[in-house]
mmCIF file of C-alpha atoms in Angstrom:
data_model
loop_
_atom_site.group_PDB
_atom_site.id
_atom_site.type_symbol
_atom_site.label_atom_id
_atom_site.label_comp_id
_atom_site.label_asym_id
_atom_site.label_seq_id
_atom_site.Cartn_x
_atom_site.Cartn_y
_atom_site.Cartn_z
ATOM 1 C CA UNK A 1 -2.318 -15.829 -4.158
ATOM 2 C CA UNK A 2 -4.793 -14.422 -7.000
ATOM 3 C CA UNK A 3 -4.256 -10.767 -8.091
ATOM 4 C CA UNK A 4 -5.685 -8.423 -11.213
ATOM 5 C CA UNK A 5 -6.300 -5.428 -12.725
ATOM 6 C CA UNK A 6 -8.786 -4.193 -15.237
ATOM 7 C CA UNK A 7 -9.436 -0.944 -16.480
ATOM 8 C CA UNK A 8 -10.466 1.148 -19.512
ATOM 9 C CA UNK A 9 -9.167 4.250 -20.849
ATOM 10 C CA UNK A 10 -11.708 6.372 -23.333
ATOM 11 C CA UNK A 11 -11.780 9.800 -25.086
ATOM 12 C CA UNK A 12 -14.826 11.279 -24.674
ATOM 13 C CA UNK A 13 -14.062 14.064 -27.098
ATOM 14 C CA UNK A 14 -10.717 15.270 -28.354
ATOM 15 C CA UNK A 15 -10.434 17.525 -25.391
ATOM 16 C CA UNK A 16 -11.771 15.186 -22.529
ATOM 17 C CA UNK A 17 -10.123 11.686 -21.354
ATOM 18 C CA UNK A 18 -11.372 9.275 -18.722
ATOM 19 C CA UNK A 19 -10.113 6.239 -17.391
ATOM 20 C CA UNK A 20 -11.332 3.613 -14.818
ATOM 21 C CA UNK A 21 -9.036 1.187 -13.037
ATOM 22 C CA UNK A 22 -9.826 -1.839 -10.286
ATOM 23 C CA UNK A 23 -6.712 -3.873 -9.046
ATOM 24 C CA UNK A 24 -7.765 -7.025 -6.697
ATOM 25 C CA UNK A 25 -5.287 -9.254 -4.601
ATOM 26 C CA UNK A 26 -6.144 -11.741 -2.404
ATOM 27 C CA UNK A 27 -3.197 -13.742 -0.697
ATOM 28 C CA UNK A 28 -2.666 -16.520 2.092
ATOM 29 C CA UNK A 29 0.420 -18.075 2.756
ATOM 30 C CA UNK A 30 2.112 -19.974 5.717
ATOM 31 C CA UNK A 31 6.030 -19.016 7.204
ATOM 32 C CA UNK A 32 8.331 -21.073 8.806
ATOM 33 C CA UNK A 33 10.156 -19.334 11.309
ATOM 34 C CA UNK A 34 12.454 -20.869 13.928
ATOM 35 C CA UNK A 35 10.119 -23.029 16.006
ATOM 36 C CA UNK A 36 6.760 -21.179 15.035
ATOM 37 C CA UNK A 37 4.494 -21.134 11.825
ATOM 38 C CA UNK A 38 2.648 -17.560 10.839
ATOM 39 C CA UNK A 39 0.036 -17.989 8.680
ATOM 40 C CA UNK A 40 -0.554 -14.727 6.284
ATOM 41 C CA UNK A 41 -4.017 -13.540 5.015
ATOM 42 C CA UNK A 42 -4.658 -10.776 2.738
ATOM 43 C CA UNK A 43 -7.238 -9.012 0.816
ATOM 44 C CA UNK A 44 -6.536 -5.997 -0.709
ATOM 45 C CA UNK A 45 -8.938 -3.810 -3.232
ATOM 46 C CA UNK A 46 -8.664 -0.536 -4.963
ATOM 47 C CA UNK A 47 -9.900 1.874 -7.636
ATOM 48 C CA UNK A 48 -9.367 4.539 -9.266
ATOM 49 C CA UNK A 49 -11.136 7.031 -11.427
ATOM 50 C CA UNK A 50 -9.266 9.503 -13.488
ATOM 51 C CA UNK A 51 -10.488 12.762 -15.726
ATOM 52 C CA UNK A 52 -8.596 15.245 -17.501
ATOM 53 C CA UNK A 53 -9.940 18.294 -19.465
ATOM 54 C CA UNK A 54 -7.222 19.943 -22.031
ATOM 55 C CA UNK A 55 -8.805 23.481 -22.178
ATOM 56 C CA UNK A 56 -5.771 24.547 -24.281
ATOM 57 C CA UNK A 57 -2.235 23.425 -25.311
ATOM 58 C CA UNK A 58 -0.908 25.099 -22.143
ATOM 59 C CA UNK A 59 -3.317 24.616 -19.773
ATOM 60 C CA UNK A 60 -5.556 21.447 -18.212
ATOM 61 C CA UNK A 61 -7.980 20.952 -15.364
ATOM 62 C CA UNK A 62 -7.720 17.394 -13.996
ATOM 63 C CA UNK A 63 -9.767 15.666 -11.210
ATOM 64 C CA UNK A 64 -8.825 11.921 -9.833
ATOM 65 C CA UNK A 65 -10.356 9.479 -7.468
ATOM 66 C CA UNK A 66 -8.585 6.801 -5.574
ATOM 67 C CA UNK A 67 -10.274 4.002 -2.903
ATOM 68 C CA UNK A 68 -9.503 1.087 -1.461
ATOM 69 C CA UNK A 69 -9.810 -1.152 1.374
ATOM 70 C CA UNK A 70 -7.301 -3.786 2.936
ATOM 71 C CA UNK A 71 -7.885 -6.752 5.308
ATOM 72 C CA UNK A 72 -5.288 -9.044 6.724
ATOM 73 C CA UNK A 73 -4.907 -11.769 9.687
ATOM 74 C CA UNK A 74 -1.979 -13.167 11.583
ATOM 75 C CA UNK A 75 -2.147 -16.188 13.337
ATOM 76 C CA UNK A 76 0.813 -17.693 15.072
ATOM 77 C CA UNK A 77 0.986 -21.209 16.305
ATOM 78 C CA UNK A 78 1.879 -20.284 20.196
ATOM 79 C CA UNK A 79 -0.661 -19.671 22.858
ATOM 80 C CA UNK A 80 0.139 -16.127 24.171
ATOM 81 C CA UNK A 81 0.207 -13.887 20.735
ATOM 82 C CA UNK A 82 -2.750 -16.480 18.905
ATOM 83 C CA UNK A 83 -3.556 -13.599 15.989
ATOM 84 C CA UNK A 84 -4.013 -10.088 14.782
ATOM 85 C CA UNK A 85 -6.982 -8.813 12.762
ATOM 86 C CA UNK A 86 -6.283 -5.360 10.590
ATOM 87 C CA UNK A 87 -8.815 -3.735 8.522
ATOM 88 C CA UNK A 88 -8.154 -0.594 6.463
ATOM 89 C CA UNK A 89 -9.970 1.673 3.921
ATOM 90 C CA UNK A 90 -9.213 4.605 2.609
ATOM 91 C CA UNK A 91 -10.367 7.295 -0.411
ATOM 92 C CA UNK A 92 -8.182 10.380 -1.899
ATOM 93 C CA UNK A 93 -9.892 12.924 -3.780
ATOM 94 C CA UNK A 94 -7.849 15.612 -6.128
ATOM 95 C CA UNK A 95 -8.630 18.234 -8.476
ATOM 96 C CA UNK A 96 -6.133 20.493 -9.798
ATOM 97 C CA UNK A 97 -5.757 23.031 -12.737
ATOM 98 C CA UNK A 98 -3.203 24.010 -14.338
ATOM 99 C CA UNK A 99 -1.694 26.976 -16.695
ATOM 100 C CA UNK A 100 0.833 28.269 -18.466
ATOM 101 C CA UNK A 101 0.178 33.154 -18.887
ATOM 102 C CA UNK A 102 3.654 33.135 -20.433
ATOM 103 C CA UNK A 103 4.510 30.875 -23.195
ATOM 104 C CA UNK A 104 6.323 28.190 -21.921
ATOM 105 C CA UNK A 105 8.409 30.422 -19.601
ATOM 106 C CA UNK A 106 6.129 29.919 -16.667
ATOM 107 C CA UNK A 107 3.777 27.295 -14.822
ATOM 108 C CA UNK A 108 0.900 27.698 -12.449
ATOM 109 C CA UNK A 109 -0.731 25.110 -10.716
ATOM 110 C CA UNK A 110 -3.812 25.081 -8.258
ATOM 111 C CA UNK A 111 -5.722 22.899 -6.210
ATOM 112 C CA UNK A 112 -7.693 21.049 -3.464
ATOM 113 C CA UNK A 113 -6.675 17.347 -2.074
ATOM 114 C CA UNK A 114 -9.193 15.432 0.356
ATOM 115 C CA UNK A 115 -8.102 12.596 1.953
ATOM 116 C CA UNK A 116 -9.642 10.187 4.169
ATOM 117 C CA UNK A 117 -8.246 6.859 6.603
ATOM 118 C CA UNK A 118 -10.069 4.170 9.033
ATOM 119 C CA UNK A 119 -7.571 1.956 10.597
ATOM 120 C CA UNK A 120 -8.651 -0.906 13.023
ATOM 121 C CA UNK A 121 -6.443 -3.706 14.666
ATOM 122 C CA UNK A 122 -7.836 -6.176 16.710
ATOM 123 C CA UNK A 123 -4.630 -8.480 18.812
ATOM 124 C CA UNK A 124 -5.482 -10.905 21.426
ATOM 125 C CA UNK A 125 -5.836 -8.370 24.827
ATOM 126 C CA UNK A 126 -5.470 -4.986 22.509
ATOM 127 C CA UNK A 127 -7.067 -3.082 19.920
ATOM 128 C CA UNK A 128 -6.379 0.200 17.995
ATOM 129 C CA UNK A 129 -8.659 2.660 16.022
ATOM 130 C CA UNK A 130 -6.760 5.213 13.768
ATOM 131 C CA UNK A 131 -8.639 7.668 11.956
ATOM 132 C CA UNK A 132 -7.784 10.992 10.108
ATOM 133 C CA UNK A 133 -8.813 13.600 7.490
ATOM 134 C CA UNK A 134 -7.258 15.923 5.242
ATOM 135 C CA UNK A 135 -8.694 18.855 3.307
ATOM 136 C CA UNK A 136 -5.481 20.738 1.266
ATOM 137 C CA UNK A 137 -5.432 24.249 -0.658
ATOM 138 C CA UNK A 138 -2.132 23.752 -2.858
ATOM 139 C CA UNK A 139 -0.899 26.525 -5.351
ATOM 140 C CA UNK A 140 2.848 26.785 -7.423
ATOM 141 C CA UNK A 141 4.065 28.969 -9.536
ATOM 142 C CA UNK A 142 7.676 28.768 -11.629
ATOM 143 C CA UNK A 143 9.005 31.159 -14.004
ATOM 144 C CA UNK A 144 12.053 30.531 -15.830
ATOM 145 C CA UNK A 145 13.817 34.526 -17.288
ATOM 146 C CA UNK A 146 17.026 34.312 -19.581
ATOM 147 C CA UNK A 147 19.499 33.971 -16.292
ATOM 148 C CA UNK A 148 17.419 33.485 -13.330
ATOM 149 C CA UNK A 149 14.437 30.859 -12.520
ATOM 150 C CA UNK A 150 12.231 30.690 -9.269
ATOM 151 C CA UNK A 151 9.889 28.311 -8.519
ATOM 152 C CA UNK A 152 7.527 28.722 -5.254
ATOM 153 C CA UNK A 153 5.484 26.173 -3.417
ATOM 154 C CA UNK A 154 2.509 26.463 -0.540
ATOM 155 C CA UNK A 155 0.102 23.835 0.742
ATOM 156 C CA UNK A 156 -2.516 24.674 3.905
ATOM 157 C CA UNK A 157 -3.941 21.531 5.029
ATOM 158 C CA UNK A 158 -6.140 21.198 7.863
ATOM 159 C CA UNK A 159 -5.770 17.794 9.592
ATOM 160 C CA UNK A 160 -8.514 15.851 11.996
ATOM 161 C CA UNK A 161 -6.897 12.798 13.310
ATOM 162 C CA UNK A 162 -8.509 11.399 16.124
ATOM 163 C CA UNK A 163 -10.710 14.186 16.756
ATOM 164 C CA UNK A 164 -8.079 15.982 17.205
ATOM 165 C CA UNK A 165 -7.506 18.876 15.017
ATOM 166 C CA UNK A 166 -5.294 21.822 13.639
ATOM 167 C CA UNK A 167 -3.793 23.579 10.488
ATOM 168 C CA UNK A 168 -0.343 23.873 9.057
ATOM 169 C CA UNK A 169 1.095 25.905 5.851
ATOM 170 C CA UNK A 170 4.096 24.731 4.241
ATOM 171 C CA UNK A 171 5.960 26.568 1.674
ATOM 172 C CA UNK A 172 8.696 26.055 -0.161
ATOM 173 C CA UNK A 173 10.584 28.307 -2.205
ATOM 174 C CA UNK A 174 14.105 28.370 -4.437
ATOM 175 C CA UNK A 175 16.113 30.262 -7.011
ATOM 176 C CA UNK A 176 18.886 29.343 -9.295
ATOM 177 C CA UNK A 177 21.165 31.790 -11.351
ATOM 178 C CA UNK A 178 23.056 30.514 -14.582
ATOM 179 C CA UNK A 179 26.213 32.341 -13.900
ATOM 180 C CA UNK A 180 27.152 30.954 -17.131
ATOM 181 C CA UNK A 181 24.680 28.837 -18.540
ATOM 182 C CA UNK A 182 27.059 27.458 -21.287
ATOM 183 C CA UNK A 183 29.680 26.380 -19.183
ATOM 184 C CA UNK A 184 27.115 24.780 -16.895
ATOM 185 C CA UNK A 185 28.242 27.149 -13.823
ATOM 186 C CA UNK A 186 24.836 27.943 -11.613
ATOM 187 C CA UNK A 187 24.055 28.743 -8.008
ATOM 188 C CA UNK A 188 21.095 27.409 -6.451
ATOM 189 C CA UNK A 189 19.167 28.783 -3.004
ATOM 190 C CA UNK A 190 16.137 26.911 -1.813
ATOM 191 C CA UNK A 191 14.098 27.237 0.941
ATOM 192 C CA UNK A 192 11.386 24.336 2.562
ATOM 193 C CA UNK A 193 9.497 23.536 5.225
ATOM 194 C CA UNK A 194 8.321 20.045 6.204
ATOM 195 C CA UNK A 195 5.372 19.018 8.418
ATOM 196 C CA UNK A 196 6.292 15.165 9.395
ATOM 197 C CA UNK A 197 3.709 12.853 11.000
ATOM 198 C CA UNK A 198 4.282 9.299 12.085
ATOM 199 C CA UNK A 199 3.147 6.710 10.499
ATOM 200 C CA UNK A 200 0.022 4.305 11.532
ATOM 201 C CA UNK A 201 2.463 1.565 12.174
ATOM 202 C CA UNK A 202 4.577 3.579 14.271
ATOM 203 C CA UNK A 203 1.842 4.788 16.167
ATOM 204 C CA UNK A 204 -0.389 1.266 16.564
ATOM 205 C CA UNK A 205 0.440 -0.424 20.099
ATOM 206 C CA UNK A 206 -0.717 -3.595 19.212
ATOM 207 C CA UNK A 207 1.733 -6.462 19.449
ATOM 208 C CA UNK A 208 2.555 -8.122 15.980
ATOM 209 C CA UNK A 209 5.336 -10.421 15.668
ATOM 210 C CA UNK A 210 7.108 -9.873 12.285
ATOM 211 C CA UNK A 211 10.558 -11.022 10.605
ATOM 212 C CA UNK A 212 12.843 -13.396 12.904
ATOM 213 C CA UNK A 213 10.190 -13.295 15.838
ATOM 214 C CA UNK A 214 11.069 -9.689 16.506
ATOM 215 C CA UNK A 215 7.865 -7.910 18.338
ATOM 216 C CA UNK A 216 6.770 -4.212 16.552
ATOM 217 C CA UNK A 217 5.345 -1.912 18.920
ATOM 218 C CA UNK A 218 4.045 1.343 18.167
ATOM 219 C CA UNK A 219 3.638 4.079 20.612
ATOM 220 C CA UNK A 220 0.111 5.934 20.327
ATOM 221 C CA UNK A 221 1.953 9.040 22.125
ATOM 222 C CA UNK A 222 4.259 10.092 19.057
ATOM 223 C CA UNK A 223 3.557 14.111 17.964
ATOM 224 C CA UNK A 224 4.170 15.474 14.452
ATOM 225 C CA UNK A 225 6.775 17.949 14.075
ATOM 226 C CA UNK A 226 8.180 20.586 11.724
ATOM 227 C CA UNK A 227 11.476 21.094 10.282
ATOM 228 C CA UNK A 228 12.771 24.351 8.350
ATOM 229 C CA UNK A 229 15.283 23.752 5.962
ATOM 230 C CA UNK A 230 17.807 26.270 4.274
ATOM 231 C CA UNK A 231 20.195 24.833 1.102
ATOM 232 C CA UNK A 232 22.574 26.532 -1.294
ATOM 233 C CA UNK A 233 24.857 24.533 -3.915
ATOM 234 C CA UNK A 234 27.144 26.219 -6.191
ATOM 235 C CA UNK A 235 28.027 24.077 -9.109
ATOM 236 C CA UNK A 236 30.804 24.583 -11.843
ATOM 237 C CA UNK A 237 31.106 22.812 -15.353
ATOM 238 C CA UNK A 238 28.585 20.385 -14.420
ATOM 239 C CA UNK A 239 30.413 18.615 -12.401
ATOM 240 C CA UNK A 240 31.888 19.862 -9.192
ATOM 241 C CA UNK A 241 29.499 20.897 -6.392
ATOM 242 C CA UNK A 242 29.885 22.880 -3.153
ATOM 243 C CA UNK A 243 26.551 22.598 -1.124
ATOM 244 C CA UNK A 244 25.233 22.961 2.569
ATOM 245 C CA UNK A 245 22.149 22.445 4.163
ATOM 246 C CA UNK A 246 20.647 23.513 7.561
#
């Protein structure tokens, strides 16, 4: 296998960095398994681009740029599974600002995420096409007072996977009060809500024969789903806790 990375990191100015990264791999191997051989190809590229403006000592606008693209082949040594082509590429776009209106008491963040995913498999009688995008609207916002801190969460994303498409908000939200700071006693209430989506793999009905000749099958028919979770923990001297989720 051959892998590397090269990059370069530069101040423009004393108030504006840049940096430029590529990492390369390229990888073929063969596997011995029982009474079959799998021979491994893979090709994997990437790069990223990163910028960051420091408008002041407490606040920063940053934008990064990530792409790749990944190719690999299976091919087994037995007539009825012969080999599986996969080719991937992706690119994530992010640019974010962020602030401080108090001092250090507080911090405010703000931003928009784009992301973007082709996924092709080719087996022997069976193909699969995965593709999705992302556009995100993120803000936060924390503020810490002498006894009390909150710190509060929300991301709308709108999703097109497949051609299919919809929008979700998740927030997320908690609060902790130092009972007694000193001692280390503090109660802690949180609030979150997850949007979960299967991944590719779990999703890609192609055949592929991994570890110890055990077949992975995805099923194209999985649905995301969303979870709401409540927690509280009380904890004393920094050491005992009493928690419970739902």
């Amino acid at each position: 296998s051959y892998h590397g990375t090269l990059g370069v990191a530069y101040d423009v100015t004393s108030k504006d960095f840049l940096a430029i990264e590529y990492y390369g791999l390229t990888r073929k191997r063969d596997e011995r398994q029982q009474n079959l051989t799998k021979s491994l190809w893979g090709n994997f590229n990437t790069g990223l681009l990163k910028y960051e403006r420091t408008i002041s000592n407490l606040s920063s606008f940053n934008i990064t740029a990530d792409l790749g693209d990944y190719g690999s082949d299976i091919d087994l040594d037995i007539s009825d599974s012969s080999s599986v082509r996969n080719k991937r590429s992706y690119i994530s776009l992010q640019a974010d600002y962020k602030n401080s209106f108090f001092g250090r008491k507080d911090n405010f963040s703000a931003g928009v995420i784009y992301y973007a995913l082709d996924d092709n498999t080719q087996g022997i009688d069976s193909f699969f096409d995965y593709s999705e995008n992302l556009s995100s609207l993120f803000l936060s916002y924390s503020y810490n007072f002498s006894r009390i801190a909150i710190a509060s969460n929300i991301i709308g994303t709108y999703y097109d996977i497949n051609s299919k498409s919809y929008f979700k908000i998740v927030p997320t939200f908690s609060l902790r009060y130092f009972i007694n700071r000193r001692k280390g006693n503090l109660l802690n209430l949180s609030f979150s809500r997850r949007f979960t989506r299967p991944m590719v793999s779990m999703l890609n009905p192609v055949p592929i024969i991994g570890e110890n000749q055990f077949i992975d099958i995805g099923n194209p028919n999985l649905k995301p789903f969303v979870t709401n979770n409540f927690s509280y923990r009380l904890t004393l001297k920094n050491k005992f806790y009493i928690d419970r989720k739902s």
